[in-house]
CSV table of C-alpha atoms in Angstrom, one decimal:
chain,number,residue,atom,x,y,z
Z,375,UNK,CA,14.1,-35.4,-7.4
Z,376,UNK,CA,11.3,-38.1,-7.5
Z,377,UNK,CA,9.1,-38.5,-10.7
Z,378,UNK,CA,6.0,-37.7,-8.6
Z,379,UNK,CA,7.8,-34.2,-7.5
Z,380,UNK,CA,7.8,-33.3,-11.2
Z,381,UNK,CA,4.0,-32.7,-12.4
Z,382,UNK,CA,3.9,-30.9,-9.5
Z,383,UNK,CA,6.3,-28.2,-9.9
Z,384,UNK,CA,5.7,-28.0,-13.4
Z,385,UNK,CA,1.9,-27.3,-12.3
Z,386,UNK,CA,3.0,-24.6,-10.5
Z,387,UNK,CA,5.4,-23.4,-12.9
Z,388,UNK,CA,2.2,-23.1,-15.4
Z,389,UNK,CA,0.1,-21.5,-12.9
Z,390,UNK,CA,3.0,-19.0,-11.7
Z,391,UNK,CA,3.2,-18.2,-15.7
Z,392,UNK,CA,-0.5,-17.9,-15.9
Z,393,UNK,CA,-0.6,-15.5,-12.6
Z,394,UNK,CA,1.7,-13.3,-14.4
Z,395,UNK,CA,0.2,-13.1,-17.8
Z,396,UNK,CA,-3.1,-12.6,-15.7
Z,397,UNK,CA,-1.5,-9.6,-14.2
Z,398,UNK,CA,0.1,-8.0,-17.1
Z,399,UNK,CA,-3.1,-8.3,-18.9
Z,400,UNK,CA,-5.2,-6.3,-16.1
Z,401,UNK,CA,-2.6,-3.6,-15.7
Z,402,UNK,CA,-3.2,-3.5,-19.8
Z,403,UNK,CA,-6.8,-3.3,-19.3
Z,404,UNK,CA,-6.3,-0.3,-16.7
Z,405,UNK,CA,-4.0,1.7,-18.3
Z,406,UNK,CA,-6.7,1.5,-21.4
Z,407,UNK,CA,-9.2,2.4,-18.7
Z,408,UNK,CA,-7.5,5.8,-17.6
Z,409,UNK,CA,-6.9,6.4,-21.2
Z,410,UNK,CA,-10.2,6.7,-21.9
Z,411,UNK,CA,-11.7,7.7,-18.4
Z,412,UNK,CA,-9.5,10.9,-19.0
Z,413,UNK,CA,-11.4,11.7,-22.3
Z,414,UNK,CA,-15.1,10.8,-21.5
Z,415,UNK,CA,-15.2,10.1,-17.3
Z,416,UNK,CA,-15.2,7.4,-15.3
Z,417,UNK,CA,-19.5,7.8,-15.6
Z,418,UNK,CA,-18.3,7.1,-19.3
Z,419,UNK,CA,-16.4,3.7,-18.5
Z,420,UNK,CA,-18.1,0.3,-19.3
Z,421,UNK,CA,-16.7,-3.5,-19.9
Z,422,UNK,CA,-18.5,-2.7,-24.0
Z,423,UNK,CA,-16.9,0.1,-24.3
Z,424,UNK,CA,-13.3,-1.0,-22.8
Z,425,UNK,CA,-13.5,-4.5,-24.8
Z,426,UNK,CA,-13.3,-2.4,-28.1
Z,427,UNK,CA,-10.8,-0.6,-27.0
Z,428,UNK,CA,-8.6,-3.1,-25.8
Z,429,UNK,CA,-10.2,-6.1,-28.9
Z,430,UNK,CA,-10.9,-8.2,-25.8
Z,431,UNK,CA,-14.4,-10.2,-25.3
Z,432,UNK,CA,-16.4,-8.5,-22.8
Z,433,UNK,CA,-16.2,-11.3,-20.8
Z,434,UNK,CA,-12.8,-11.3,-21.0
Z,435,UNK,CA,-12.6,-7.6,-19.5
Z,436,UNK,CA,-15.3,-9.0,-17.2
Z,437,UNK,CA,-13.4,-11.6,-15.8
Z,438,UNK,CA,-10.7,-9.8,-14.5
Z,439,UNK,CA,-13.1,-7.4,-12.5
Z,440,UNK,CA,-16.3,-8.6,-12.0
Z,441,UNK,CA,-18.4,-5.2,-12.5
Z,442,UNK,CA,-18.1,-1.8,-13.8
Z,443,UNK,CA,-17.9,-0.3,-10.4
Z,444,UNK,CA,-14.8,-2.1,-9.2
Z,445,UNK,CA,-13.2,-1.0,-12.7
Z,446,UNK,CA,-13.8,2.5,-12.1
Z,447,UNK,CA,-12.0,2.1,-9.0
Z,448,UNK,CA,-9.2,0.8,-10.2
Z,449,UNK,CA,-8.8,3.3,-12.8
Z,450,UNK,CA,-9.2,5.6,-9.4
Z,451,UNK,CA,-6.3,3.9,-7.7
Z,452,UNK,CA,-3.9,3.8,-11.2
Z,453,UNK,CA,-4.6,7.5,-11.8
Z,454,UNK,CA,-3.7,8.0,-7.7
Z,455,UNK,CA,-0.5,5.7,-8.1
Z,456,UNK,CA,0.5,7.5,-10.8
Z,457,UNK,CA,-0.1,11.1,-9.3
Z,458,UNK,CA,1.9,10.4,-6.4
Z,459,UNK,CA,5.3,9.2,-8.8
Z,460,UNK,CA,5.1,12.4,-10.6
Z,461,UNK,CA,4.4,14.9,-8.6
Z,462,UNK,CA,4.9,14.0,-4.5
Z,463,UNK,CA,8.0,11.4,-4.5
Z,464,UNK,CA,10.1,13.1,-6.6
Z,465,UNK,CA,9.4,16.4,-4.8
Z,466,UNK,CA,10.3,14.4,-1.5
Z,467,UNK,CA,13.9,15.2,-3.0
Z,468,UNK,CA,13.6,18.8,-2.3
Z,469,UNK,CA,15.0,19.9,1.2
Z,470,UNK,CA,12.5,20.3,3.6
Z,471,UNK,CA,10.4,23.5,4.0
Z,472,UNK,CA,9.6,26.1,1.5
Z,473,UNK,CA,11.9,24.2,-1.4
Z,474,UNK,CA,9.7,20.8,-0.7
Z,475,UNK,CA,6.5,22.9,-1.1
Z,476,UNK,CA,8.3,24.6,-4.2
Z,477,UNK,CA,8.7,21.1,-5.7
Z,478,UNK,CA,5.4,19.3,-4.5
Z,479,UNK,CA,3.4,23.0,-6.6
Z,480,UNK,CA,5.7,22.8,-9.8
Z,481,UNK,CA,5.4,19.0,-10.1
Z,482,UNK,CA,1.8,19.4,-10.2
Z,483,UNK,CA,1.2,22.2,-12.2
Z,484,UNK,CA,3.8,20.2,-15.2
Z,485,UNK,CA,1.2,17.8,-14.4
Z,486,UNK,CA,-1.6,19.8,-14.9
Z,487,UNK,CA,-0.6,21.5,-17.6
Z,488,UNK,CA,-0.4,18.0,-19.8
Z,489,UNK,CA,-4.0,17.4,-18.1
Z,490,UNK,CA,-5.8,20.3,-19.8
Z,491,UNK,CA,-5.2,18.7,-22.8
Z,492,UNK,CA,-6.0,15.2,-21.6
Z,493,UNK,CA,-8.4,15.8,-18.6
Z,494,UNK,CA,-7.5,15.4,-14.8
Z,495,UNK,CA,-9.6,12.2,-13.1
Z,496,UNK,CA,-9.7,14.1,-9.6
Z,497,UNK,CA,-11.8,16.8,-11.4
Z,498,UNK,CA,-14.1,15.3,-13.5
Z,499,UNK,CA,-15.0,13.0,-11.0
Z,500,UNK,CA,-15.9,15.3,-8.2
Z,501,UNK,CA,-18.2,16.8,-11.0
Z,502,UNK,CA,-20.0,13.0,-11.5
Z,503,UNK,CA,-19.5,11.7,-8.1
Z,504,UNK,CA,-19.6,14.6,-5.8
Z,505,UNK,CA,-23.6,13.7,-5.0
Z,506,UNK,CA,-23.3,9.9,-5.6
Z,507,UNK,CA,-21.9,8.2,-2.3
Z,508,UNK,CA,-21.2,5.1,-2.7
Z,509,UNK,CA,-17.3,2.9,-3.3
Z,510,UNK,CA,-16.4,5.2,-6.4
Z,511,UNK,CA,-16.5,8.2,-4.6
Z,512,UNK,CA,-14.9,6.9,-1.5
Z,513,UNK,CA,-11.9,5.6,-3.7
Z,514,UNK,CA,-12.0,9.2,-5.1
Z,515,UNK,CA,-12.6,11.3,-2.2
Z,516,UNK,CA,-9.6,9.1,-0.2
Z,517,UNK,CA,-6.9,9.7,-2.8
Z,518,UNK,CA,-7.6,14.0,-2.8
Z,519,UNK,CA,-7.1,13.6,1.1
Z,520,UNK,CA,-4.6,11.6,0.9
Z,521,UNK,CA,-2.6,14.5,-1.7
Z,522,UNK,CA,-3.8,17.2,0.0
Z,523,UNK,CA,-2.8,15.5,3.5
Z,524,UNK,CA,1.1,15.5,1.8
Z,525,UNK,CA,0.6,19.0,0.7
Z,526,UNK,CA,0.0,20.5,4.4
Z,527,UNK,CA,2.6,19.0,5.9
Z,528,UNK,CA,4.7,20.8,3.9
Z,529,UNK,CA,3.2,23.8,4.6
Z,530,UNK,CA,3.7,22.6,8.7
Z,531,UNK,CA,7.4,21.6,7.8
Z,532,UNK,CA,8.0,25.3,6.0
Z,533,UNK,CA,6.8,26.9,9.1
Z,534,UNK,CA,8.5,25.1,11.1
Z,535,UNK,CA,11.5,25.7,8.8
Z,536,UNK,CA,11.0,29.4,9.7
Z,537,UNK,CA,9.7,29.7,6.0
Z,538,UNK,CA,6.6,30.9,6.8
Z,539,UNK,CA,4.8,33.0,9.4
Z,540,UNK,CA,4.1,30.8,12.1
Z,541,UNK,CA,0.4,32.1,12.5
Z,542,UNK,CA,-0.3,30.8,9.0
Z,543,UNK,CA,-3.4,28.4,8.6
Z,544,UNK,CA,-2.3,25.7,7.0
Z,545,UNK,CA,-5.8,24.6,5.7
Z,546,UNK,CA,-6.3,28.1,4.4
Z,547,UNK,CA,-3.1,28.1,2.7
Z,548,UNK,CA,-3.6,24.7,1.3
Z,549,UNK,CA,-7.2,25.9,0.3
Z,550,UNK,CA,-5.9,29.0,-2.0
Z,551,UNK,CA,-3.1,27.0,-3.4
Z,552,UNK,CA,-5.6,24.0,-4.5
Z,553,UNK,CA,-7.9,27.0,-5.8
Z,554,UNK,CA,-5.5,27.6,-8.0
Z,555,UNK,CA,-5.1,24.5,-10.0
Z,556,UNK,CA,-9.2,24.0,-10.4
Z,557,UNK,CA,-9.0,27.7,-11.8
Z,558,UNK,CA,-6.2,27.0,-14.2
Z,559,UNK,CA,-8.5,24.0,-15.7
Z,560,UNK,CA,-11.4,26.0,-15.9
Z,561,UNK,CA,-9.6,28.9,-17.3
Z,562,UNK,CA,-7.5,27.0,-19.9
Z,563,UNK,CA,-9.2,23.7,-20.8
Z,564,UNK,CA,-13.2,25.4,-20.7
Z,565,UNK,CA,-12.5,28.7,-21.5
Z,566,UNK,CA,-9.3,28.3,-23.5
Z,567,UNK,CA,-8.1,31.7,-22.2
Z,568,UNK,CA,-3.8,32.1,-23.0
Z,569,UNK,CA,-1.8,32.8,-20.1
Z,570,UNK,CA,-3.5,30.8,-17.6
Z,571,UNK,CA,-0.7,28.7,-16.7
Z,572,UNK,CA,1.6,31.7,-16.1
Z,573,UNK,CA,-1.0,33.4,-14.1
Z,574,UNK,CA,-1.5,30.1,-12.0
Z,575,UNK,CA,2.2,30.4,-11.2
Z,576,UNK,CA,2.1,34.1,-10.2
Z,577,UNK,CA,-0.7,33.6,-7.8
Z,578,UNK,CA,1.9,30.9,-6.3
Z,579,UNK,CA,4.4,33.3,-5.7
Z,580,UNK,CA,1.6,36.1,-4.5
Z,581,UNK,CA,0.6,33.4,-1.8
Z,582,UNK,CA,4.1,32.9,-0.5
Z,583,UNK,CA,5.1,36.4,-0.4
Z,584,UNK,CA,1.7,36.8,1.8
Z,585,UNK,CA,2.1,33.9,4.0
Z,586,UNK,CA,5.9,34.4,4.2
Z,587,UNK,CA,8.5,34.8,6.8
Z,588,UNK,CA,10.1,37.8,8.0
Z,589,UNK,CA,13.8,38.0,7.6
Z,590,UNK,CA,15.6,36.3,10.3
Z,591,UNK,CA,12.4,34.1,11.2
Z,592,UNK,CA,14.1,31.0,9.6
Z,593,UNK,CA,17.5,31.2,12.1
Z,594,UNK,CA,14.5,31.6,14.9
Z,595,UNK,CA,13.0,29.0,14.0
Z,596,UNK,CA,16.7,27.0,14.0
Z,597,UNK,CA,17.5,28.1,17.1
Z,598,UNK,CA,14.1,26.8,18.9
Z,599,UNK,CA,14.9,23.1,17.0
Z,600,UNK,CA,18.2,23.4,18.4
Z,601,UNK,CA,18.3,21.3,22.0
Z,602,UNK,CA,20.3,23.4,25.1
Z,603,UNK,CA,22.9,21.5,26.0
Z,604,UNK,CA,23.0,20.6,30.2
Z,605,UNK,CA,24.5,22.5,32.3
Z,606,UNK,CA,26.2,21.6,35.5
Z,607,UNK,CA,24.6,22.2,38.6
């Protein structure tokens, strides 16, 4: 190794170190972020406000995004990350079809039940951004499509499963079941009314014995998967 190979690679060591400290320290500042969007709304979220939080300078919170708007989306994007590794991956364990859909509903309601006690960033921020167009509600907007994209095709894959009628809308199921978690917030975090969770669950199981197959539908259903094998002429 020559001498003049050595400042440089140390250089780079320093700035790989740096990179990663810089890194860590923004994940910090986000997780902070979500914290405290989930108590008074993204609207809520400033580099002041954050620095205290976190005993940074506020250009130190600055630096690391430049303005308040691109904070609020990253808060958008952690919450969304974090969403998808509690309640859609693991559910992806779940065999496909009614048990997947089983999974991807229970996943989100444990979810939602912490949430009335902590507040749920998809709801509150349709409430501040639903007339406000603009990056925010873009980032916000994208990630409920993007969840409620996952949700229908498990509905499609449960039908196709011979779990559920195949005239079922898939939009309108997807529609009742979403109804159901923005009345469970209402109901228990606003209104504070007991049994909301249970009752959330029970119109679950209403909507699948409404929308559900006949008996025998599911070996239909196999039997139309299944290719014919050739015959001979």
């Amino acid at each position: 190794m020559s001498v003049t190979e050595l400042p440089l690679k140390s250089r780079l060591a320093r700035e790989g170190r740096a990179m990663q400290k810089g890194q860590q320290t923004k994940a910090a500042i986000i997780d902070a972020a979500l914290g405290l969007a989930t108590q008074i709304g993204l609207e809520g979220l400033s580099i002041g406000a954050l620095a205290e939080v976190t005993q940074m300078s506020k250009s130190g919170v600055f630096a690391h995004f430049g303005s308040r708007e691109e904070l609020q989306i990253s808060v958008v994007r952690e919450y969304h990350t974090r969403f998808e590794e509690e309640v859609f991956y693991p559910a992806l364990q779940a065999p496909r079809g009614l048990p997947r859909l089983r999974a991807m509903f229970a996943n989100w309601m444990k979810r939602t039940s912490v949430e009335i006690d902590s507040g749920c960033i998809y709801i509150s921020g349709a409430v501040e951004f639903d007339d406000r167009p603009g990056p925010v509600r873009d980032a916000l907007a994208s990630s409920v499509m993007a969840w409620h994209s996952a949700m229908k095709r498990a509905i499609t894959g449960a039908k196709e499963e011979g779990h559920l009628r195949a005239d079922v809308d898939e939009e309108q199921m997807l529609f009742e079941i979403h109804g159901l978690i923005l009345a469970l917030h209402y109901e228990a975090r606003f209104l504070k009314n007991p049994g909301s969770i249970a009752r959330a669950n029970a119109g679950f199981d209403n909507i699948l014995r409404r929308y559900g197959a006949e008996p025998g539908a599911k070996a239909a259903a196999r039997a139309q998967r299944t290719p014919k094998p050739a015959t001979k002429e």
